[in-house]
Every structure is written in C-alpha cells, then in structure tokens.
Amino acid sequence: MSLNQNLEKLSNACGVSGREEEVRNLMMQLMKPYADEIIVDKLENVIAIKKGKKNTPKVMLAAHMDEVGLMVKTLTKEGFLQFAKMGGIDDRILPAQKVSVLTKKGPLNGIIGSKPPHIQKEEERKKVLPYDELFIDIGAENREDANIMGVKIGDPVAFDVKYRKINKDTVIGKAFDDRAGCAAMIETLKQLGETDCTICAVGTVQEEVGLRGAATAAFGVDPDVAIALDVTVAGDVPGVREFDTSVKMGKGPTLTVSDSGLITHPKVFRWLLETAEETKIPFQLETGLMGSTDAARISLTRQGVPSGTVSIGTRYIHSPVSMLSLKDVENSAKLTTAAIQKIKKYF
Ligand SMILES: [Zn+2]
C-alpha cells in the first residue's frame, strides 16, 4: 500500500491517549510484512522487530499512536456530556466541532456545544469559553437515553474529521500528530530491506499525556540508539515570527537540535545531519521549541540512550484538523532509512 493510503487509514483511525487499540491493530497489520516478530508489551506499545546480525547496534524507532482528544467526564440529567481533555488542546478551537464518542456499543456522532452567542452578554462574547463550560450534544433526550445509547464515563472522544488530499502533495486530516510519524516509520521498514542491525519499530502509547509508553518500551527494547519520528509546528502561516519557528511545510524533515526535554545527542545529530547532506535529502533544523517527543524519555532510559528526532513540519497540530506535505513524510522515511544504512560509521 502507498504512503498516502497508509496515512489515510492511520489518520481516520481513533486512538485517544490510553485507548489506542484501533491504531495498534492497524499498525500490527501494516508493519507485519516487514517484521520478523511483532510483540505488544504490558503497557500495550506495539514493537515490530527486524532481526539483524550479532554484535551490531540495536536501533529503536518510535512513533506515538495516541492522539489528543477528549474523555466523557459527566452526563447531565438533560443528556449532555461534559468532558475532560486528553493532551494539550486549545479551548478556543473546541466549540462547534464534530466529534465521535467511542462507546462500547460503537461510535456516536456529536457536536461540541456552548451557550448560544445570541443570548451571551457582550463581555461573554469576547472571552474564550473554557472547556468546562462546553458540552457534547449527542442528541440524547436525557441521561437515561444517553445511557441506552451506550455512553459511559471514561469513554474516549475523538474529532470527527476525514482525511483528504487538497492539492498535489498536501493533505489534511485528524491526528497527523503522530500518525504521520507512524506512516514514516512503516515506510522506513518497507524501504530498509536487509540490514545488519536489529530494528525495533515501536508504536508507543500515551505520548500526549507525558511520554509514558516510550518509557517502558525503551526499557524493554534496551536500544543502543533511538530516533523518534514525530511532527513539529510548521510556522509558515500569517502571524508567526521566524524567531518562533522557522520550520516550513514541504521543505523537508526537521532535525531537532534541542527542545524542552531533549538535547539531541551530538553523535546522533552528526549521524542524521551528515546522512541528509550526503544523500541530498532536504532538511530543516529546529531548536528552542516548547514541548518534546518520545526521544526525550527514551534518552533517559537505563544508563542513557543516544537519541534524536526526525520531525515532519505540520500546520495546526493539536487542533481537530492539521495539514502536511506527503513529501515531508516520504523524506523523513528516506532520511531514517539512509541513516540506518550508514550506522556502522557512527555506532
Ligand atoms: Zn507528537
């Protein structure tokens, strides 16, 4: 299957943090043709292992399967659902979003509602409605009806957005953070072919709520070196200063020099940078961004793991719908593949 098809499937699947099952099943299916073995660890990270020769480095690739979303917190007696946030979501972009409430009985359609603006006071209209003043309307008559429809406290809620290609290589969809990284990781496995070193490609859980899955996965895998494949903020839109981020959509994968949780190991940085230069893959550099990736947690495992990040510059991440260039996903996979092929020189 093509990268575009894989990303479409991955983006349309739902995996709010801690409820990654649908994405995990898909990852297992998509990684299977390229792996010698696939295991699911106790925290439910999925690990595809491609066995290499003895006395060669073990490389861990990590892409998180979870996405930011919501969770049902209370059912009002009128049948509205109030919610908690899972991961960093901006309250400003929540009102009027279409959502899927993922109940045991199946998904339910809903809309995030708020007090209608017509009856808001002047000063109310100017302020951002905090998420605890919003609710999900599933068209239930009352609490009992919502219960009959299958809603339970703790049910995950995902944004209801379908993947679409909108221009040449440009696509929009839900959860590109980090299904784009998942797609790049699968593509890397596909392109690698025979390698000397052992590759453990990990779809991690619960990244958006504190890099949790990466912690146990890295301990179990015990890698010699690690690369997180993730997305980063593309700042090539009106109102963003070059100083805040210089990353642009479509201009190649981004190598993180440092972020709030990781200073890329100098050897890893040189490895990735020289690979990009030698193979003439376009790339961008980024430093000083708030936020972090699985690489931060992996790097602190056991006695330490040299780690780095290859990121895809994506517009509007952590919102219901984001935008990226498939070229960047493809080049992220190309860069990761080429780096693994040149690993002997560095590790
Ligand atoms: Zn991410």
mmCIF file of C-alpha atoms and ligand atoms in Angstrom:
data_model
loop_
_atom_site.group_PDB
_atom_site.id
_atom_site.type_symbol
_atom_site.label_atom_id
_atom_site.label_comp_id
_atom_site.label_asym_id
_atom_site.label_seq_id
_atom_site.Cartn_x
_atom_site.Cartn_y
_atom_site.Cartn_z
ATOM 1 C CA MET A 1 0.000 0.000 0.000
ATOM 2 C CA SER A 2 1.174 3.522 -0.720
ATOM 3 C CA LEU A 3 2.263 6.023 1.893
ATOM 4 C CA ASN A 4 -0.826 8.097 1.102
ATOM 5 C CA GLN A 5 -3.127 5.111 1.676
ATOM 6 C CA ASN A 6 -1.367 4.178 4.909
ATOM 7 C CA LEU A 7 -1.599 7.714 6.253
ATOM 8 C CA GLU A 8 -5.268 7.889 5.286
ATOM 9 C CA LYS A 9 -6.068 4.723 7.238
ATOM 10 C CA LEU A 10 -3.973 5.789 10.209
ATOM 11 C CA SER A 11 -5.424 9.309 10.316
ATOM 12 C CA ASN A 12 -9.025 8.111 10.125
ATOM 13 C CA ALA A 13 -8.467 5.587 12.940
ATOM 14 C CA CYS A 14 -9.093 6.760 16.507
ATOM 15 C CA GLY A 15 -6.632 6.427 19.363
ATOM 16 C CA VAL A 16 -7.115 8.988 22.096
ATOM 17 C CA SER A 17 -4.355 8.542 24.716
ATOM 18 C CA GLY A 18 -4.753 5.296 26.640
ATOM 19 C CA ARG A 19 -7.271 3.947 24.102
ATOM 20 C CA GLU A 20 -5.012 3.193 21.146
ATOM 21 C CA GLU A 21 -6.422 -0.229 20.253
ATOM 22 C CA GLU A 22 -7.765 0.604 16.791
ATOM 23 C CA VAL A 23 -4.484 2.245 15.787
ATOM 24 C CA ARG A 24 -2.433 -0.559 17.312
ATOM 25 C CA ASN A 25 -4.328 -3.211 15.334
ATOM 26 C CA LEU A 26 -3.748 -1.227 12.172
ATOM 27 C CA MET A 27 -0.048 -0.762 12.958
ATOM 28 C CA MET A 28 0.348 -4.503 13.521
ATOM 29 C CA GLN A 29 -1.264 -5.224 10.195
ATOM 30 C CA LEU A 30 0.799 -2.612 8.319
ATOM 31 C CA MET A 31 4.171 -3.499 9.907
ATOM 32 C CA LYS A 32 3.719 -7.275 9.685
ATOM 33 C CA PRO A 33 5.097 -7.749 6.147
ATOM 34 C CA TYR A 34 8.408 -6.154 7.186
ATOM 35 C CA ALA A 35 8.937 -7.648 10.646
ATOM 36 C CA ASP A 36 10.329 -10.959 11.887
ATOM 37 C CA GLU A 37 8.306 -10.646 15.049
ATOM 38 C CA ILE A 38 5.663 -8.350 16.495
ATOM 39 C CA ILE A 39 5.069 -8.048 20.216
ATOM 40 C CA VAL A 40 2.745 -5.991 22.377
ATOM 41 C CA ASP A 41 4.251 -5.075 25.738
ATOM 42 C CA LYS A 42 2.409 -4.772 29.053
ATOM 43 C CA LEU A 43 1.561 -1.085 28.547
ATOM 44 C CA GLU A 44 0.368 -2.050 25.052
ATOM 45 C CA ASN A 45 3.067 -0.456 22.962
ATOM 46 C CA VAL A 46 3.472 -2.437 19.744
ATOM 47 C CA ILE A 47 7.012 -3.441 18.801
ATOM 48 C CA ALA A 48 7.922 -4.723 15.326
ATOM 49 C CA ILE A 49 11.314 -6.420 15.386
ATOM 50 C CA LYS A 50 13.516 -6.836 12.339
ATOM 51 C CA LYS A 51 16.364 -9.062 13.413
ATOM 52 C CA GLY A 52 19.933 -8.212 12.415
ATOM 53 C CA LYS A 53 23.336 -9.776 12.805
ATOM 54 C CA LYS A 54 25.111 -10.329 16.120
ATOM 55 C CA ASN A 55 27.301 -7.534 17.532
ATOM 56 C CA THR A 56 25.568 -4.797 15.619
ATOM 57 C CA PRO A 57 23.731 -1.834 17.137
ATOM 58 C CA LYS A 58 20.086 -2.175 18.070
ATOM 59 C CA VAL A 59 18.083 0.774 16.746
ATOM 60 C CA MET A 60 14.786 1.817 18.279
ATOM 61 C CA LEU A 61 12.381 3.826 16.156
ATOM 62 C CA ALA A 62 9.416 5.339 17.967
ATOM 63 C CA ALA A 63 6.213 6.926 16.711
ATOM 64 C CA HIS A 64 3.327 7.501 19.080
ATOM 65 C CA MET A 65 -0.044 6.013 18.277
ATOM 66 C CA ASP A 66 -2.130 8.218 20.534
ATOM 67 C CA GLU A 67 -3.792 11.490 19.605
ATOM 68 C CA VAL A 68 -5.099 14.421 21.614
ATOM 69 C CA GLY A 69 -8.813 14.160 22.299
ATOM 70 C CA LEU A 70 -11.445 14.256 24.988
ATOM 71 C CA MET A 71 -12.967 11.908 27.553
ATOM 72 C CA VAL A 72 -16.520 11.787 28.864
ATOM 73 C CA LYS A 73 -16.476 13.135 32.425
ATOM 74 C CA THR A 74 -20.131 13.624 33.370
ATOM 75 C CA LEU A 75 -23.556 13.034 31.871
ATOM 76 C CA THR A 76 -26.002 15.811 32.738
ATOM 77 C CA LYS A 77 -29.584 14.860 33.541
ATOM 78 C CA GLU A 78 -30.598 16.552 30.280
ATOM 79 C CA GLY A 79 -28.361 14.104 28.367
ATOM 80 C CA PHE A 80 -25.369 16.328 27.571
ATOM 81 C CA LEU A 81 -21.811 15.048 28.042
ATOM 82 C CA GLN A 82 -19.241 17.146 29.836
ATOM 83 C CA PHE A 83 -15.658 16.216 29.191
ATOM 84 C CA ALA A 84 -12.032 16.191 30.297
ATOM 85 C CA LYS A 85 -9.199 16.948 27.891
ATOM 86 C CA MET A 86 -6.638 14.290 26.989
ATOM 87 C CA GLY A 87 -3.432 16.041 25.981
ATOM 88 C CA GLY A 88 -2.802 19.668 25.134
ATOM 89 C CA ILE A 89 -5.849 21.128 23.371
ATOM 90 C CA ASP A 90 -6.572 24.800 22.979
ATOM 91 C CA ASP A 91 -10.048 25.642 24.372
ATOM 92 C CA ARG A 92 -10.537 28.262 21.652
ATOM 93 C CA ILE A 93 -10.877 25.683 18.887
ATOM 94 C CA LEU A 94 -13.389 23.390 20.587
ATOM 95 C CA PRO A 95 -16.828 24.987 20.083
ATOM 96 C CA ALA A 96 -18.902 23.649 17.152
ATOM 97 C CA GLN A 97 -16.533 20.751 16.404
ATOM 98 C CA LYS A 98 -17.962 17.466 15.216
ATOM 99 C CA VAL A 99 -16.833 14.561 17.404
ATOM 100 C CA SER A 100 -17.191 10.783 17.714
ATOM 101 C CA VAL A 101 -17.974 9.414 21.155
ATOM 102 C CA LEU A 102 -16.408 5.959 21.159
ATOM 103 C CA THR A 103 -18.714 3.821 23.281
ATOM 104 C CA LYS A 104 -18.580 0.052 23.791
ATOM 105 C CA LYS A 105 -21.661 -0.164 21.564
ATOM 106 C CA GLY A 106 -19.900 1.744 18.790
ATOM 107 C CA PRO A 107 -19.222 5.361 17.815
ATOM 108 C CA LEU A 108 -21.830 8.086 18.322
ATOM 109 C CA ASN A 109 -21.922 11.371 16.447
ATOM 110 C CA GLY A 110 -21.848 14.535 18.472
ATOM 111 C CA ILE A 111 -21.244 18.264 18.353
ATOM 112 C CA ILE A 112 -19.429 20.349 20.937
ATOM 113 C CA GLY A 113 -21.997 22.892 22.010
ATOM 114 C CA SER A 114 -21.969 26.016 24.122
ATOM 115 C CA LYS A 115 -24.391 28.685 25.259
ATOM 116 C CA PRO A 116 -25.636 30.318 22.003
ATOM 117 C CA PRO A 117 -23.914 33.660 21.244
ATOM 118 C CA HIS A 118 -27.294 35.365 20.753
ATOM 119 C CA ILE A 119 -28.010 35.132 24.435
ATOM 120 C CA GLN A 120 -24.464 35.806 25.639
ATOM 121 C CA LYS A 121 -23.663 39.113 27.225
ATOM 122 C CA GLU A 122 -21.322 41.496 25.347
ATOM 123 C CA GLU A 123 -18.340 40.720 27.600
ATOM 124 C CA GLU A 124 -19.066 36.966 27.471
ATOM 125 C CA ARG A 125 -18.767 37.010 23.685
ATOM 126 C CA LYS A 126 -15.257 38.457 23.869
ATOM 127 C CA LYS A 127 -13.800 35.809 26.173
ATOM 128 C CA VAL A 128 -12.736 32.309 25.307
ATOM 129 C CA LEU A 129 -15.155 29.736 26.640
ATOM 130 C CA PRO A 130 -13.229 27.387 28.899
ATOM 131 C CA TYR A 131 -13.763 23.714 28.111
ATOM 132 C CA ASP A 132 -15.660 23.152 31.371
ATOM 133 C CA GLU A 133 -18.411 25.449 30.063
ATOM 134 C CA LEU A 134 -18.746 23.380 26.880
ATOM 135 C CA PHE A 135 -20.555 20.083 26.408
ATOM 136 C CA ILE A 136 -21.070 17.377 23.807
ATOM 137 C CA ASP A 137 -24.531 17.096 22.337
ATOM 138 C CA ILE A 138 -25.290 13.608 21.014
ATOM 139 C CA GLY A 139 -28.982 14.280 20.541
ATOM 140 C CA ALA A 140 -29.910 12.282 23.635
ATOM 141 C CA GLU A 141 -33.249 13.071 25.259
ATOM 142 C CA ASN A 142 -31.892 12.787 28.770
ATOM 143 C CA ARG A 143 -29.294 10.934 30.864
ATOM 144 C CA GLU A 144 -31.187 7.670 30.647
ATOM 145 C CA ASP A 145 -31.383 7.924 26.875
ATOM 146 C CA ALA A 146 -27.617 8.674 26.711
ATOM 147 C CA ASN A 147 -27.047 5.548 28.813
ATOM 148 C CA ILE A 148 -29.183 3.491 26.445
ATOM 149 C CA MET A 149 -27.169 4.881 23.530
ATOM 150 C CA GLY A 150 -24.138 3.366 25.265
ATOM 151 C CA VAL A 151 -22.334 6.347 26.797
ATOM 152 C CA LYS A 152 -20.229 5.675 29.889
ATOM 153 C CA ILE A 153 -17.994 7.918 31.948
ATOM 154 C CA GLY A 154 -14.467 7.490 30.624
ATOM 155 C CA ASP A 155 -15.450 6.898 27.013
ATOM 156 C CA PRO A 156 -12.881 8.447 24.667
ATOM 157 C CA VAL A 157 -13.976 11.178 22.267
ATOM 158 C CA ALA A 158 -12.154 11.878 19.007
ATOM 159 C CA PHE A 159 -12.592 14.663 16.491
ATOM 160 C CA ASP A 160 -14.708 13.627 13.540
ATOM 161 C CA VAL A 161 -12.548 14.618 10.583
ATOM 162 C CA LYS A 162 -11.834 12.595 7.447
ATOM 163 C CA TYR A 163 -8.530 12.520 5.588
ATOM 164 C CA ARG A 164 -8.374 14.382 2.290
ATOM 165 C CA LYS A 165 -5.837 15.346 -0.345
ATOM 166 C CA ILE A 166 -6.370 19.035 -1.127
ATOM 167 C CA ASN A 167 -3.542 19.936 -3.512
ATOM 168 C CA LYS A 168 -0.668 17.964 -5.118
ATOM 169 C CA ASP A 169 1.144 16.501 -2.069
ATOM 170 C CA THR A 170 -0.826 18.454 0.518
ATOM 171 C CA VAL A 171 -3.234 16.553 2.737
ATOM 172 C CA ILE A 172 -5.472 17.448 5.658
ATOM 173 C CA GLY A 173 -6.772 15.172 8.376
ATOM 174 C CA LYS A 174 -7.024 14.324 12.023
ATOM 175 C CA ALA A 175 -4.246 13.156 14.344
ATOM 176 C CA PHE A 176 -1.276 13.717 11.997
ATOM 177 C CA ASP A 177 0.435 14.101 15.378
ATOM 178 C CA ASP A 178 1.636 11.406 15.253
ATOM 179 C CA ARG A 179 0.069 9.185 12.597
ATOM 180 C CA ALA A 180 2.404 10.935 10.148
ATOM 181 C CA GLY A 181 5.306 9.598 12.216
ATOM 182 C CA CYS A 182 3.659 6.152 12.275
ATOM 183 C CA ALA A 183 3.362 6.240 8.468
ATOM 184 C CA ALA A 184 7.004 7.349 8.129
ATOM 185 C CA MET A 185 8.086 4.509 10.426
ATOM 186 C CA ILE A 186 6.204 1.902 8.373
ATOM 187 C CA GLU A 187 7.693 3.374 5.189
ATOM 188 C CA THR A 188 11.167 3.126 6.734
ATOM 189 C CA LEU A 189 10.650 -0.588 7.473
ATOM 190 C CA LYS A 190 9.447 -1.053 3.911
ATOM 191 C CA GLN A 191 12.432 0.725 2.348
ATOM 192 C CA LEU A 192 15.077 -0.834 4.598
ATOM 193 C CA GLY A 193 15.262 -4.310 3.115
ATOM 194 C CA GLU A 194 18.094 -6.377 4.552
ATOM 195 C CA THR A 195 20.078 -4.653 7.298
ATOM 196 C CA ASP A 196 22.898 -5.700 9.581
ATOM 197 C CA CYS A 197 21.483 -4.079 12.691
ATOM 198 C CA THR A 198 18.367 -5.028 14.608
ATOM 199 C CA ILE A 199 15.475 -2.602 14.240
ATOM 200 C CA CYS A 200 12.740 -2.288 16.819
ATOM 201 C CA ALA A 201 9.976 -0.093 15.413
ATOM 202 C CA VAL A 202 7.708 0.903 18.268
ATOM 203 C CA GLY A 203 4.233 2.373 18.115
ATOM 204 C CA THR A 204 4.065 3.958 21.554
ATOM 205 C CA VAL A 205 1.057 4.697 23.753
ATOM 206 C CA GLN A 206 0.215 7.728 25.911
ATOM 207 C CA GLU A 207 2.784 10.143 24.488
ATOM 208 C CA GLU A 208 0.461 13.127 24.618
ATOM 209 C CA VAL A 209 -0.109 12.765 28.347
ATOM 210 C CA GLY A 210 3.568 12.538 29.329
ATOM 211 C CA LEU A 211 5.678 10.275 27.062
ATOM 212 C CA ARG A 212 4.575 7.282 29.108
ATOM 213 C CA GLY A 213 4.633 4.361 26.668
ATOM 214 C CA ALA A 214 8.107 5.292 25.460
ATOM 215 C CA ALA A 215 9.425 4.818 28.998
ATOM 216 C CA THR A 216 8.501 1.152 29.281
ATOM 217 C CA ALA A 217 9.128 0.352 25.618
ATOM 218 C CA ALA A 218 12.677 1.720 25.756
ATOM 219 C CA PHE A 219 13.404 -0.170 28.969
ATOM 220 C CA GLY A 220 12.227 -3.399 27.347
ATOM 221 C CA VAL A 221 13.933 -2.886 24.000
ATOM 222 C CA ASP A 222 17.178 -1.625 25.582
ATOM 223 C CA PRO A 223 18.407 0.038 22.364
ATOM 224 C CA ASP A 224 21.872 1.358 21.530
ATOM 225 C CA VAL A 225 20.442 4.348 19.700
ATOM 226 C CA ALA A 226 16.955 5.758 19.103
ATOM 227 C CA ILE A 227 15.082 8.016 16.718
ATOM 228 C CA ALA A 228 11.617 9.382 17.418
ATOM 229 C CA LEU A 229 9.561 10.070 14.319
ATOM 230 C CA ASP A 230 7.111 12.823 15.126
ATOM 231 C CA VAL A 231 5.637 16.065 13.872
ATOM 232 C CA THR A 232 6.588 19.614 14.757
ATOM 233 C CA VAL A 233 4.975 23.018 14.382
ATOM 234 C CA ALA A 234 5.217 24.451 10.860
ATOM 235 C CA GLY A 235 5.271 28.207 11.296
ATOM 236 C CA ASP A 236 4.826 29.229 7.668
ATOM 237 C CA VAL A 237 1.455 30.876 8.230
ATOM 238 C CA PRO A 238 0.485 34.533 8.819
ATOM 239 C CA GLY A 239 1.296 35.883 12.252
ATOM 240 C CA VAL A 240 4.194 33.578 13.162
ATOM 241 C CA ARG A 241 7.641 35.142 13.583
ATOM 242 C CA GLU A 242 10.681 33.418 12.067
ATOM 243 C CA PHE A 243 12.178 33.546 15.573
ATOM 244 C CA ASP A 244 9.345 31.443 16.990
ATOM 245 C CA THR A 245 9.813 28.723 14.391
ATOM 246 C CA SER A 246 11.452 28.691 11.002
ATOM 247 C CA VAL A 247 10.070 25.256 10.051
ATOM 248 C CA LYS A 248 8.087 25.235 6.818
ATOM 249 C CA MET A 249 5.706 22.678 5.401
ATOM 250 C CA GLY A 250 7.115 20.846 2.365
ATOM 251 C CA LYS A 251 10.751 21.846 2.935
ATOM 252 C CA GLY A 252 11.994 18.501 4.242
ATOM 253 C CA PRO A 253 12.151 16.678 7.564
ATOM 254 C CA THR A 254 13.242 18.661 10.597
ATOM 255 C CA LEU A 255 16.134 17.630 12.807
ATOM 256 C CA THR A 256 15.726 18.770 16.371
ATOM 257 C CA VAL A 257 18.843 20.290 17.864
ATOM 258 C CA SER A 258 17.114 20.716 21.208
ATOM 259 C CA ASP A 259 13.608 21.006 22.639
ATOM 260 C CA SER A 260 12.270 21.320 26.170
ATOM 261 C CA GLY A 261 13.067 17.682 27.015
ATOM 262 C CA LEU A 262 15.997 16.690 24.836
ATOM 263 C CA ILE A 263 19.312 17.969 23.626
ATOM 264 C CA THR A 264 19.935 15.660 20.696
ATOM 265 C CA HIS A 265 22.964 13.507 21.389
ATOM 266 C CA PRO A 266 25.876 15.023 19.401
ATOM 267 C CA LYS A 267 26.715 11.710 17.744
ATOM 268 C CA VAL A 268 23.092 11.155 16.703
ATOM 269 C CA PHE A 269 22.871 14.706 15.422
ATOM 270 C CA ARG A 270 26.026 14.331 13.319
ATOM 271 C CA TRP A 271 24.768 10.949 12.036
ATOM 272 C CA LEU A 272 21.439 12.374 10.858
ATOM 273 C CA LEU A 273 22.835 15.666 9.562
ATOM 274 C CA GLU A 274 25.651 14.081 7.548
ATOM 275 C CA THR A 275 23.265 11.461 6.162
ATOM 276 C CA ALA A 276 20.877 14.182 4.976
ATOM 277 C CA GLU A 277 23.728 16.131 3.392
ATOM 278 C CA GLU A 278 25.322 13.116 1.706
ATOM 279 C CA THR A 279 22.052 11.756 0.336
ATOM 280 C CA LYS A 280 20.834 15.239 -0.662
ATOM 281 C CA ILE A 281 17.571 14.861 1.221
ATOM 282 C CA PRO A 282 16.212 18.345 2.014
ATOM 283 C CA PHE A 283 16.113 19.039 5.758
ATOM 284 C CA GLN A 284 15.486 21.798 8.272
ATOM 285 C CA LEU A 285 16.897 22.455 11.739
ATOM 286 C CA GLU A 286 14.947 23.463 14.786
ATOM 287 C CA THR A 287 15.823 24.485 18.292
ATOM 288 C CA GLY A 288 14.282 26.015 21.379
ATOM 289 C CA LEU A 289 10.735 24.801 20.880
ATOM 290 C CA MET A 290 8.479 24.141 23.861
ATOM 291 C CA GLY A 291 7.262 20.576 24.051
ATOM 292 C CA SER A 292 9.089 17.355 23.416
ATOM 293 C CA THR A 293 8.884 13.894 21.895
ATOM 294 C CA ASP A 294 9.343 10.262 22.888
ATOM 295 C CA ALA A 295 13.081 10.762 22.234
ATOM 296 C CA ALA A 296 13.320 12.754 25.475
ATOM 297 C CA ARG A 297 12.065 9.853 27.563
ATOM 298 C CA ILE A 298 13.953 7.170 25.641
ATOM 299 C CA SER A 299 17.230 9.078 26.080
ATOM 300 C CA LEU A 300 16.940 8.764 29.878
ATOM 301 C CA THR A 301 16.386 5.009 29.893
ATOM 302 C CA ARG A 302 18.718 2.775 31.920
ATOM 303 C CA GLN A 303 22.220 4.265 31.596
ATOM 304 C CA GLY A 304 21.082 6.557 28.782
ATOM 305 C CA VAL A 305 20.310 6.073 25.092
ATOM 306 C CA PRO A 306 21.741 8.417 22.423
ATOM 307 C CA SER A 307 18.562 9.769 20.846
ATOM 308 C CA GLY A 308 17.313 12.218 18.267
ATOM 309 C CA THR A 309 14.149 13.273 16.467
ATOM 310 C CA VAL A 310 13.160 13.396 12.815
ATOM 311 C CA SER A 311 10.051 15.570 12.589
ATOM 312 C CA ILE A 312 7.506 16.438 9.952
ATOM 313 C CA GLY A 313 6.604 20.135 9.866
ATOM 314 C CA THR A 314 2.820 20.150 10.233
ATOM 315 C CA ARG A 315 0.412 23.072 10.346
ATOM 316 C CA TYR A 316 -2.274 23.338 13.058
ATOM 317 C CA ILE A 317 -1.162 20.416 15.226
ATOM 318 C CA HIS A 318 -3.175 19.725 18.396
ATOM 319 C CA SER A 319 -6.272 21.072 16.668
ATOM 320 C CA PRO A 320 -9.079 18.930 15.169
ATOM 321 C CA VAL A 321 -7.554 19.053 11.685
ATOM 322 C CA SER A 322 -3.990 19.604 10.529
ATOM 323 C CA MET A 323 -2.132 19.888 7.243
ATOM 324 C CA LEU A 324 1.114 18.466 5.910
ATOM 325 C CA SER A 325 3.007 17.619 2.763
ATOM 326 C CA LEU A 326 3.326 13.929 1.909
ATOM 327 C CA LYS A 327 6.780 14.786 0.530
ATOM 328 C CA ASP A 328 7.949 15.527 4.084
ATOM 329 C CA VAL A 329 6.660 12.169 5.333
ATOM 330 C CA GLU A 330 8.384 10.424 2.439
ATOM 331 C CA ASN A 331 11.657 12.283 3.007
ATOM 332 C CA SER A 332 11.541 11.539 6.744
ATOM 333 C CA ALA A 333 11.399 7.841 5.885
ATOM 334 C CA LYS A 334 14.164 8.238 3.282
ATOM 335 C CA LEU A 335 16.400 10.004 5.792
ATOM 336 C CA THR A 336 15.783 7.454 8.549
ATOM 337 C CA THR A 337 16.399 4.571 6.128
ATOM 338 C CA ALA A 338 19.621 6.100 4.789
ATOM 339 C CA ALA A 339 20.846 6.810 8.328
ATOM 340 C CA ILE A 340 20.294 3.190 9.385
ATOM 341 C CA GLN A 341 22.173 2.024 6.309
ATOM 342 C CA LYS A 342 25.130 4.222 7.301
ATOM 343 C CA ILE A 343 25.048 3.406 11.001
ATOM 344 C CA LYS A 344 28.345 1.472 11.084
ATOM 345 C CA LYS A 345 30.292 4.699 10.637
ATOM 346 C CA TYR A 346 28.776 6.185 13.778
ATOM 347 C CA PHE A 347 27.763 3.492 16.286
HETATM 348 ZN ZN ZN B 1 3.618 14.059 18.704
#
